[in-house]
């Protein structure tokens, strides 16, 4: 009976020691939570701000991509217009040369040649020659 009582007493002491260790652990963890909670709140706030910034940047990227598509299409249209105008200019030049050749062949020899017409370079400046 005495051995049983001593064993039960040791068991109660171990149980109290275990409970005391758990209480110290809980206190330590509560202190750690108290220390880390402000940091977690700050980081959570920063995450929200970064999410807002990220969304704004994504919208900006989408707008810039759309703008680039528009500008690329506009540039392509301008290139086509330039090519069309070059063809028209070339055709008109050929027609003028053909008209002059036909006019020179049909003009009487005693008629004076027409005065030269001023030519313009690509910038629209007069070169003074035909």
Short mmCIF file of N, CA, C and O in Angstrom, two decimals:
data_model
loop_
_atom_site.label_atom_id
_atom_site.label_comp_id
_atom_site.label_asym_id
_atom_site.label_seq_id
_atom_site.Cartn_x
_atom_site.Cartn_y
_atom_site.Cartn_z
N UNK A 1 0.85 -1.18 0.00
CA UNK A 1 0.00 0.00 0.00
C UNK A 1 0.90 1.25 0.00
O UNK A 1 0.60 2.22 -0.70
N UNK A 2 1.98 1.21 0.79
CA UNK A 2 2.87 2.35 0.86
C UNK A 2 3.53 2.61 -0.49
O UNK A 2 3.65 3.77 -0.93
N UNK A 3 3.93 1.58 -1.18
CA UNK A 3 4.56 1.72 -2.50
C UNK A 3 3.57 2.33 -3.48
O UNK A 3 3.94 3.16 -4.34
N UNK A 4 2.31 1.93 -3.41
CA UNK A 4 1.27 2.48 -4.28
C UNK A 4 1.08 3.96 -4.00
O UNK A 4 0.92 4.76 -4.92
N UNK A 5 1.08 4.33 -2.71
CA UNK A 5 0.91 5.74 -2.37
C UNK A 5 2.09 6.57 -2.88
O UNK A 5 1.92 7.66 -3.40
N UNK A 6 3.29 6.04 -2.72
CA UNK A 6 4.48 6.75 -3.20
C UNK A 6 4.46 6.89 -4.73
O UNK A 6 4.79 7.93 -5.28
N UNK A 7 4.04 5.82 -5.42
CA UNK A 7 3.95 5.85 -6.89
C UNK A 7 2.90 6.87 -7.34
O UNK A 7 3.13 7.63 -8.29
N UNK A 8 1.80 6.92 -6.63
CA UNK A 8 0.74 7.87 -6.97
C UNK A 8 1.22 9.30 -6.71
O UNK A 8 0.94 10.22 -7.51
N UNK A 9 1.98 9.47 -5.59
CA UNK A 9 2.52 10.78 -5.28
C UNK A 9 3.49 11.22 -6.37
O UNK A 9 3.44 12.36 -6.84
N UNK A 10 4.39 10.33 -6.82
CA UNK A 10 5.32 10.67 -7.90
C UNK A 10 4.57 10.99 -9.19
O UNK A 10 4.94 11.91 -9.92
N UNK A 11 3.52 10.26 -9.46
CA UNK A 11 2.71 10.50 -10.66
C UNK A 11 2.07 11.88 -10.60
O UNK A 11 2.05 12.61 -11.60
N UNK A 12 1.56 12.28 -9.41
CA UNK A 12 0.96 13.61 -9.27
C UNK A 12 2.01 14.71 -9.44
O UNK A 12 1.76 15.73 -10.07
N UNK A 13 3.20 14.48 -8.94
CA UNK A 13 4.28 15.47 -9.07
C UNK A 13 4.66 15.62 -10.55
O UNK A 13 4.83 16.73 -11.05
N UNK A 14 4.82 14.47 -11.25
CA UNK A 14 5.14 14.55 -12.68
C UNK A 14 4.04 15.27 -13.46
O UNK A 14 4.32 16.06 -14.36
N UNK A 15 2.81 15.00 -13.07
CA UNK A 15 1.69 15.66 -13.74
C UNK A 15 1.74 17.16 -13.50
O UNK A 15 1.54 17.97 -14.42
N UNK A 16 2.02 17.58 -12.27
CA UNK A 16 2.12 19.00 -11.95
C UNK A 16 3.30 19.65 -12.70
O UNK A 16 3.20 20.79 -13.16
N UNK A 17 4.41 18.92 -12.80
CA UNK A 17 5.55 19.43 -13.54
C UNK A 17 5.20 19.59 -15.03
O UNK A 17 5.57 20.58 -15.67
N UNK A 18 4.49 18.61 -15.56
CA UNK A 18 4.08 18.66 -16.97
C UNK A 18 3.16 19.86 -17.21
O UNK A 18 3.31 20.62 -18.17
N UNK A 19 2.19 20.05 -16.29
CA UNK A 19 1.27 21.18 -16.41
C UNK A 19 2.03 22.50 -16.30
O UNK A 19 1.78 23.44 -17.05
N UNK A 20 2.98 22.57 -15.38
CA UNK A 20 3.77 23.78 -15.21
C UNK A 20 4.58 24.07 -16.47
O UNK A 20 4.67 25.23 -16.90
N UNK A 21 5.16 23.05 -17.08
CA UNK A 21 5.90 23.22 -18.33
C UNK A 21 4.98 23.69 -19.45
O UNK A 21 5.34 24.57 -20.24
N UNK A 22 3.78 23.14 -19.54
CA UNK A 22 2.80 23.59 -20.54
C UNK A 22 2.43 25.05 -20.31
O UNK A 22 2.30 25.83 -21.27
N UNK A 23 2.25 25.45 -19.06
CA UNK A 23 1.90 26.84 -18.76
C UNK A 23 3.03 27.78 -19.17
O UNK A 23 2.79 28.87 -19.71
N UNK A 24 4.31 27.39 -18.91
CA UNK A 24 5.44 28.20 -19.34
C UNK A 24 5.48 28.29 -20.86
O UNK A 24 5.74 29.36 -21.42
N UNK A 25 5.19 27.21 -21.51
CA UNK A 25 5.18 27.19 -22.97
C UNK A 25 4.09 28.11 -23.51
O UNK A 25 4.31 28.86 -24.47
N UNK A 26 2.91 28.07 -22.91
CA UNK A 26 1.80 28.93 -23.33
C UNK A 26 2.18 30.39 -23.12
O UNK A 26 1.97 31.23 -24.01
N UNK A 27 2.77 30.71 -22.01
CA UNK A 27 3.17 32.10 -21.72
C UNK A 27 4.20 32.56 -22.75
O UNK A 27 4.12 33.68 -23.27
N UNK A 28 5.17 31.72 -23.03
CA UNK A 28 6.21 32.06 -24.01
C UNK A 28 5.60 32.28 -25.39
O UNK A 28 5.94 33.25 -26.08
N UNK A 29 4.70 31.41 -25.78
CA UNK A 29 4.06 31.55 -27.09
C UNK A 29 3.17 32.79 -27.14
O UNK A 29 3.10 33.47 -28.18
N UNK A 30 2.48 33.11 -26.06
CA UNK A 30 1.65 34.31 -26.04
C UNK A 30 2.53 35.56 -26.16
O UNK A 30 2.15 36.52 -26.85
N UNK A 31 3.69 35.54 -25.53
CA UNK A 31 4.61 36.67 -25.65
C UNK A 31 5.09 36.81 -27.10
O UNK A 31 5.16 37.91 -27.65
N UNK A 32 5.41 35.69 -27.70
CA UNK A 32 5.86 35.70 -29.10
C UNK A 32 4.75 36.20 -30.02
O UNK A 32 4.99 37.01 -30.93
N UNK A 33 3.52 35.78 -29.80
CA UNK A 33 2.38 36.24 -30.60
C UNK A 33 2.20 37.75 -30.42
O UNK A 33 1.97 38.49 -31.40
N UNK A 34 2.32 38.22 -29.18
CA UNK A 34 2.18 39.66 -28.93
C UNK A 34 3.26 40.45 -29.66
O UNK A 34 3.01 41.55 -30.15
N UNK A 35 4.46 39.90 -29.71
CA UNK A 35 5.55 40.59 -30.39
C UNK A 35 5.38 40.55 -31.91
O UNK A 35 5.73 41.51 -32.60
N UNK A 36 4.86 39.47 -32.44
CA UNK A 36 4.76 39.30 -33.89
C UNK A 36 3.46 39.87 -34.48
O UNK A 36 3.43 40.17 -35.68
N UNK A 37 2.43 40.04 -33.68
CA UNK A 37 1.15 40.54 -34.20
C UNK A 37 1.26 41.88 -34.91
O UNK A 37 0.72 42.04 -36.01
N UNK A 38 1.95 42.88 -34.34
CA UNK A 38 2.07 44.16 -35.07
C UNK A 38 2.80 43.99 -36.40
O UNK A 38 2.44 44.62 -37.40
N UNK A 39 3.82 43.16 -36.39
CA UNK A 39 4.58 42.92 -37.63
C UNK A 39 3.69 42.27 -38.68
O UNK A 39 3.72 42.65 -39.85
N UNK A 40 2.89 41.30 -38.26
CA UNK A 40 1.97 40.63 -39.19
C UNK A 40 0.95 41.63 -39.72
O UNK A 40 0.65 41.65 -40.92
N UNK A 41 0.43 42.48 -38.86
CA UNK A 41 -0.56 43.48 -39.29
C UNK A 41 0.08 44.44 -40.29
O UNK A 41 -0.52 44.78 -41.31
N UNK A 42 1.32 44.87 -40.01
CA UNK A 42 2.03 45.78 -40.92
C UNK A 42 2.24 45.11 -42.28
O UNK A 42 1.98 45.71 -43.33
N UNK A 43 2.70 43.88 -42.25
CA UNK A 43 2.96 43.17 -43.51
C UNK A 43 1.67 42.90 -44.28
O UNK A 43 1.65 42.96 -45.52
N UNK A 44 0.60 42.66 -43.56
CA UNK A 44 -0.69 42.45 -44.22
C UNK A 44 -1.15 43.74 -44.90
O UNK A 44 -1.64 43.73 -46.03
N UNK A 45 -0.95 44.88 -44.23
CA UNK A 45 -1.28 46.18 -44.80
C UNK A 45 -0.42 46.44 -46.05
O UNK A 45 -0.93 46.90 -47.07
N UNK A 46 0.87 46.15 -45.94
CA UNK A 46 1.77 46.32 -47.09
C UNK A 46 1.33 45.44 -48.26
O UNK A 46 1.38 45.87 -49.42
N UNK A 47 0.91 44.22 -47.96
CA UNK A 47 0.44 43.31 -49.01
C UNK A 47 -0.78 43.89 -49.72
O UNK A 47 -0.87 43.87 -50.96
N UNK A 48 -1.70 44.46 -48.96
CA UNK A 48 -2.88 45.07 -49.56
C UNK A 48 -2.49 46.24 -50.47
O UNK A 48 -3.01 46.39 -51.58
N UNK A 49 -1.56 47.08 -49.99
CA UNK A 49 -1.09 48.21 -50.80
C UNK A 49 -0.42 47.72 -52.08
O UNK A 49 -0.64 48.27 -53.17
N UNK A 50 0.39 46.69 -51.96
CA UNK A 50 1.07 46.14 -53.13
C UNK A 50 0.07 45.53 -54.12
O UNK A 50 0.26 45.61 -55.34
N UNK A 51 -0.98 44.92 -53.60
CA UNK A 51 -2.01 44.36 -54.48
C UNK A 51 -2.70 45.47 -55.27
O UNK A 51 -2.99 45.33 -56.46
N UNK A 52 -2.96 46.61 -54.60
CA UNK A 52 -3.57 47.75 -55.29
C UNK A 52 -2.62 48.27 -56.37
O UNK A 52 -3.03 48.52 -57.51
N UNK A 53 -1.34 48.44 -56.00
CA UNK A 53 -0.35 48.90 -56.98
C UNK A 53 -0.23 47.93 -58.14
O UNK A 53 -0.13 48.34 -59.30
N UNK A 54 -0.23 46.65 -57.82
CA UNK A 54 -0.12 45.62 -58.87
C UNK A 54 -1.30 45.70 -59.83
O UNK A 54 -1.12 45.61 -61.05
N UNK A 55 -2.50 45.88 -59.29
CA UNK A 55 -3.68 46.00 -60.15
C UNK A 55 -3.58 47.23 -61.05
O UNK A 55 -3.90 47.17 -62.23
N UNK A 56 -3.12 48.34 -60.47
CA UNK A 56 -2.98 49.57 -61.27
C UNK A 56 -1.95 49.37 -62.37
O UNK A 56 -2.15 49.80 -63.52
N UNK A 57 -0.85 48.71 -62.05
CA UNK A 57 0.18 48.46 -63.06
C UNK A 57 -0.32 47.52 -64.16
O UNK A 57 -0.01 47.71 -65.34
N UNK A 58 -1.09 46.53 -63.78
CA UNK A 58 -1.66 45.62 -64.79
C UNK A 58 -2.59 46.37 -65.73
O UNK A 58 -2.58 46.14 -66.94
N UNK A 59 -3.39 47.28 -65.17
CA UNK A 59 -4.28 48.09 -66.01
C UNK A 59 -3.47 48.98 -66.93
O UNK A 59 -3.80 49.15 -68.11
N UNK A 60 -2.40 49.55 -66.42
CA UNK A 60 -1.54 50.42 -67.23
C UNK A 60 -0.89 49.63 -68.36
O UNK A 60 -0.81 50.10 -69.50
N UNK A 61 -0.43 48.42 -68.05
CA UNK A 61 0.17 47.57 -69.07
C UNK A 61 -0.86 47.24 -70.15
O UNK A 61 -0.55 47.29 -71.35
N UNK A 62 -2.07 46.93 -69.74
CA UNK A 62 -3.12 46.62 -70.72
C UNK A 62 -3.41 47.84 -71.60
O UNK A 62 -3.58 47.70 -72.82
N UNK A 63 -3.46 49.02 -70.98
CA UNK A 63 -3.72 50.24 -71.76
C UNK A 63 -2.58 50.51 -72.73
O UNK A 63 -2.81 50.88 -73.88
N UNK A 64 -1.35 50.32 -72.27
CA UNK A 64 -0.19 50.54 -73.14
C UNK A 64 -0.15 49.53 -74.28
O UNK A 64 0.21 49.87 -75.42
N UNK A 65 -0.53 48.29 -73.99
CA UNK A 65 -0.56 47.27 -75.04
C UNK A 65 -1.62 47.63 -76.08
O UNK A 65 -1.38 47.51 -77.29
N UNK A 66 -2.77 48.11 -75.62
CA UNK A 66 -3.82 48.52 -76.54
C UNK A 66 -3.35 49.71 -77.38
O UNK A 66 -3.57 49.76 -78.59
N UNK A 67 -2.69 50.67 -76.74
CA UNK A 67 -2.17 51.84 -77.44
C UNK A 67 -1.13 51.43 -78.48
O UNK A 67 -1.11 51.96 -79.59
N UNK A 68 -0.29 50.48 -78.12
CA UNK A 68 0.73 50.00 -79.06
C UNK A 68 0.07 49.34 -80.27
O UNK A 68 0.48 49.57 -81.41
N UNK A 69 -0.95 48.55 -80.04
CA UNK A 69 -1.66 47.93 -81.17
C UNK A 69 -2.24 49.00 -82.09
O UNK A 69 -2.13 48.90 -83.32
N UNK A 70 -2.83 50.02 -81.48
CA UNK A 70 -3.41 51.10 -82.28
C UNK A 70 -2.33 51.82 -83.08
O UNK A 70 -2.49 52.07 -84.27
N UNK A 71 -1.22 52.14 -82.42
CA UNK A 71 -0.13 52.85 -83.10
C UNK A 71 0.50 51.99 -84.20
O UNK A 71 0.86 52.51 -85.26
N UNK A 72 0.65 50.69 -83.94
CA UNK A 72 1.19 49.80 -84.97
C UNK A 72 0.27 49.76 -86.20
O UNK A 72 0.74 49.81 -87.33
N UNK A 73 -1.03 49.68 -85.95
CA UNK A 73 -1.99 49.66 -87.05
C UNK A 73 -1.95 50.99 -87.80
O UNK A 73 -1.99 51.01 -89.04
N UNK A 74 -1.85 52.09 -87.08
CA UNK A 74 -1.79 53.41 -87.71
C UNK A 74 -0.53 53.53 -88.54
O UNK A 74 -0.56 54.04 -89.67
N UNK A 75 0.59 53.06 -88.01
CA UNK A 75 1.86 53.12 -88.74
C UNK A 75 1.78 52.28 -90.01
O UNK A 75 2.25 52.69 -91.08
N UNK A 76 1.17 51.13 -89.91
CA UNK A 76 1.02 50.27 -91.10
C UNK A 76 0.15 50.96 -92.14
O UNK A 76 0.44 50.92 -93.34
N UNK A 77 -0.93 51.61 -91.70
CA UNK A 77 -1.79 52.33 -92.63
C UNK A 77 -1.02 53.48 -93.30
O UNK A 77 -1.18 53.72 -94.51
N UNK A 78 -0.20 54.17 -92.51
CA UNK A 78 0.60 55.26 -93.09
C UNK A 78 1.61 54.73 -94.11
O UNK A 78 1.82 55.36 -95.16
N UNK A 79 2.21 53.59 -93.83
CA UNK A 79 3.16 53.00 -94.79
C UNK A 79 2.45 52.65 -96.09
O UNK A 79 2.98 52.90 -97.19
N UNK A 80 1.25 52.10 -95.97
CA UNK A 80 0.49 51.76 -97.17
C UNK A 80 0.11 53.01 -97.95
O UNK A 80 0.16 53.02 -99.19
N UNK A 81 -0.25 54.08 -97.23
CA UNK A 81 -0.60 55.34 -97.89
C UNK A 81 0.62 55.92 -98.59
O UNK A 81 0.52 56.43 -99.71
N UNK A 82 1.79 55.85 -97.95
CA UNK A 82 3.02 56.34 -98.58
C UNK A 82 3.29 55.57 -99.87
O UNK A 82 3.60 56.15 -100.91
N UNK A 83 3.15 54.26 -99.80
CA UNK A 83 3.40 53.43 -100.99
C UNK A 83 2.38 53.76 -102.10
O UNK A 83 2.74 53.87 -103.26
N UNK A 84 1.13 53.97 -101.71
CA UNK A 84 0.11 54.32 -102.70
C UNK A 84 0.44 55.66 -103.35
O UNK A 84 0.36 55.80 -104.58
N UNK A 85 0.84 56.65 -102.54
CA UNK A 85 1.18 57.97 -103.08
C UNK A 85 2.41 57.90 -103.98
O UNK A 85 2.48 58.61 -104.99
N UNK A 86 3.37 57.07 -103.63
CA UNK A 86 4.55 56.91 -104.49
C UNK A 86 4.15 56.35 -105.85
O UNK A 86 4.66 56.79 -106.88
N UNK A 87 3.25 55.38 -105.82
CA UNK A 87 2.79 54.79 -107.08
C UNK A 87 2.08 55.84 -107.93
O UNK A 87 2.30 55.94 -109.14
N UNK A 88 1.19 56.62 -107.28
CA UNK A 88 0.46 57.67 -107.99
C UNK A 88 1.45 58.68 -108.58
O UNK A 88 1.35 59.08 -109.74
N UNK A 89 2.43 59.10 -107.77
CA UNK A 89 3.43 60.06 -108.23
C UNK A 89 4.21 59.48 -109.41
O UNK A 89 4.44 60.16 -110.41
N UNK A 90 4.61 58.23 -109.30
CA UNK A 90 5.36 57.57 -110.37
C UNK A 90 4.52 57.50 -111.65
O UNK A 90 5.00 57.81 -112.75
N UNK A 91 3.25 57.13 -111.50
CA UNK A 91 2.37 57.06 -112.67
C UNK A 91 2.19 58.44 -113.31
O UNK A 91 2.19 58.58 -114.54
N UNK A 92 2.05 59.47 -112.47
CA UNK A 92 1.89 60.83 -113.00
C UNK A 92 3.17 61.30 -113.69
O UNK A 92 3.11 61.96 -114.72
N UNK A 93 4.31 60.93 -113.13
CA UNK A 93 5.59 61.29 -113.75
C UNK A 93 5.72 60.64 -115.12
O UNK A 93 6.15 61.28 -116.09
N UNK A 94 5.36 59.37 -115.19
CA UNK A 94 5.43 58.67 -116.48
C UNK A 94 4.47 59.31 -117.46
O UNK A 94 4.81 59.53 -118.63
N UNK A 95 3.28 59.65 -117.01
CA UNK A 95 2.29 60.27 -117.88
C UNK A 95 2.80 61.63 -118.38
O UNK A 95 2.65 61.96 -119.56
N UNK A 96 3.42 62.44 -117.49
CA UNK A 96 3.97 63.73 -117.90
C UNK A 96 5.04 63.54 -118.97
O UNK A 96 5.10 64.27 -119.96
N UNK A 97 5.91 62.56 -118.74
CA UNK A 97 6.99 62.33 -119.72
C UNK A 97 6.40 61.88 -121.05
O UNK A 97 6.85 62.32 -122.11
N UNK A 98 5.39 61.02 -120.99
CA UNK A 98 4.74 60.58 -122.23
C UNK A 98 4.06 61.76 -122.92
O UNK A 98 4.15 61.91 -124.15
N UNK A 99 3.38 62.62 -122.15
CA UNK A 99 2.71 63.79 -122.72
C UNK A 99 3.73 64.75 -123.35
O UNK A 99 3.50 65.30 -124.42
N UNK A 100 4.86 64.96 -122.68
CA UNK A 100 5.89 65.84 -123.22
C UNK A 100 6.48 65.27 -124.51
O UNK A 100 6.73 66.00 -125.47
N UNK A 101 6.70 63.97 -124.47
CA UNK A 101 7.27 63.33 -125.67
C UNK A 101 6.28 63.45 -126.82
O UNK A 101 6.66 63.74 -127.96
N UNK A 102 5.00 63.23 -126.53
CA UNK A 102 3.99 63.34 -127.58
C UNK A 102 3.86 64.80 -128.02
O UNK A 102 3.72 65.08 -129.22
N UNK A 103 3.94 65.74 -127.10
CA UNK A 103 3.84 67.15 -127.42
C UNK A 103 5.05 67.63 -128.21
O UNK A 103 4.95 68.44 -129.13
N UNK A 104 6.22 67.15 -127.89
CA UNK A 104 7.44 67.55 -128.59
C UNK A 104 7.43 67.02 -130.02
O UNK A 104 7.86 67.68 -130.95
N UNK A 105 6.90 65.84 -130.18
CA UNK A 105 6.84 65.25 -131.52
C UNK A 105 5.80 65.96 -132.36
O UNK A 105 5.96 66.12 -133.58
N UNK A 106 4.72 66.44 -131.76
CA UNK A 106 3.66 67.09 -132.51
C UNK A 106 3.89 68.58 -132.67
O UNK A 106 3.29 69.21 -133.54
N UNK A 107 4.76 69.20 -131.86
CA UNK A 107 4.97 70.66 -131.93
C UNK A 107 5.80 71.01 -133.16
O UNK A 107 6.72 70.30 -133.52
N UNK A 108 5.47 72.13 -133.80
CA UNK A 108 6.27 72.57 -134.95
C UNK A 108 7.66 72.99 -134.48
O UNK A 108 7.84 73.44 -133.36
N UNK A 109 8.66 72.86 -135.31
CA UNK A 109 10.03 73.14 -134.92
C UNK A 109 10.26 74.60 -134.56
O UNK A 109 11.15 74.91 -133.80
N UNK A 110 9.48 75.53 -135.09
CA UNK A 110 9.70 76.94 -134.82
C UNK A 110 9.14 77.39 -133.46
O UNK A 110 9.39 78.49 -133.03
N UNK A 111 8.34 76.53 -132.76
CA UNK A 111 7.74 76.90 -131.48
C UNK A 111 8.81 76.79 -130.38
O UNK A 111 9.56 75.83 -130.32
N UNK A 112 8.87 77.79 -129.50
CA UNK A 112 9.86 77.79 -128.43
C UNK A 112 9.46 76.78 -127.36
O UNK A 112 8.29 76.50 -127.15
N UNK A 113 10.47 76.28 -126.70
CA UNK A 113 10.22 75.30 -125.62
C UNK A 113 9.59 76.01 -124.43
O UNK A 113 9.87 77.19 -124.18
N UNK A 114 8.77 75.31 -123.69
CA UNK A 114 8.10 75.86 -122.51
C UNK A 114 9.14 76.13 -121.42
O UNK A 114 10.11 75.40 -121.31
N UNK A 115 8.94 77.17 -120.63
CA UNK A 115 9.89 77.45 -119.54
C UNK A 115 9.87 76.31 -118.52
O UNK A 115 8.85 75.63 -118.36
N UNK A 116 10.97 76.08 -117.85
CA UNK A 116 11.00 74.96 -116.88
C UNK A 116 10.05 75.22 -115.71
O UNK A 116 9.83 76.36 -115.33
N UNK A 117 9.50 74.15 -115.19
CA UNK A 117 8.58 74.20 -114.07
C UNK A 117 9.38 73.89 -112.81
O UNK A 117 10.21 72.98 -112.80
N UNK A 118 9.13 74.61 -111.74
CA UNK A 118 9.87 74.39 -110.50
C UNK A 118 9.51 73.02 -109.93
O UNK A 118 8.36 72.62 -109.93
N UNK A 119 10.52 72.32 -109.46
CA UNK A 119 10.31 71.01 -108.84
C UNK A 119 10.46 71.18 -107.32
O UNK A 119 11.10 72.12 -106.85
N UNK A 120 9.86 70.29 -106.59
CA UNK A 120 9.91 70.34 -105.13
C UNK A 120 10.50 69.06 -104.60
O UNK A 120 10.21 67.97 -105.10
N UNK A 121 11.36 69.17 -103.58
CA UNK A 121 11.91 67.96 -102.97
C UNK A 121 10.91 67.41 -101.97
O UNK A 121 9.81 67.92 -101.81
N UNK A 122 11.29 66.36 -101.25
CA UNK A 122 10.36 65.68 -100.33
C UNK A 122 9.88 66.57 -99.19
O UNK A 122 8.81 66.38 -98.65
N UNK A 123 10.66 67.55 -98.83
CA UNK A 123 10.27 68.45 -97.75
C UNK A 123 9.39 69.58 -98.24
O UNK A 123 8.98 70.44 -97.47
N UNK A 124 9.15 69.64 -99.51
CA UNK A 124 8.30 70.69 -100.07
C UNK A 124 9.07 71.94 -100.41
O UNK A 124 8.46 72.97 -100.71
N UNK A 125 10.39 71.88 -100.40
CA UNK A 125 11.20 73.05 -100.76
C UNK A 125 11.41 73.08 -102.27
O UNK A 125 11.64 72.06 -102.90
N UNK A 126 11.36 74.26 -102.83
CA UNK A 126 11.52 74.43 -104.27
C UNK A 126 12.98 74.23 -104.63
O UNK A 126 13.87 74.82 -104.03
N UNK A 127 13.26 73.39 -105.65
CA UNK A 127 14.63 73.16 -106.10
C UNK A 127 14.97 74.06 -107.26
O UNK A 127 16.12 74.16 -107.64
N UNK A 128 13.98 74.68 -107.91
CA UNK A 128 14.21 75.59 -109.02
C UNK A 128 14.46 74.89 -110.33
O UNK A 128 14.75 75.51 -111.34
N UNK A 129 14.40 73.61 -110.38
CA UNK A 129 14.60 72.89 -111.64
C UNK A 129 13.48 71.91 -111.85
O UNK A 129 12.73 71.59 -110.96
N UNK A 130 13.41 71.40 -113.02
CA UNK A 130 12.31 70.53 -113.40
C UNK A 130 12.56 69.13 -112.94
O UNK A 130 13.65 68.64 -112.85
#
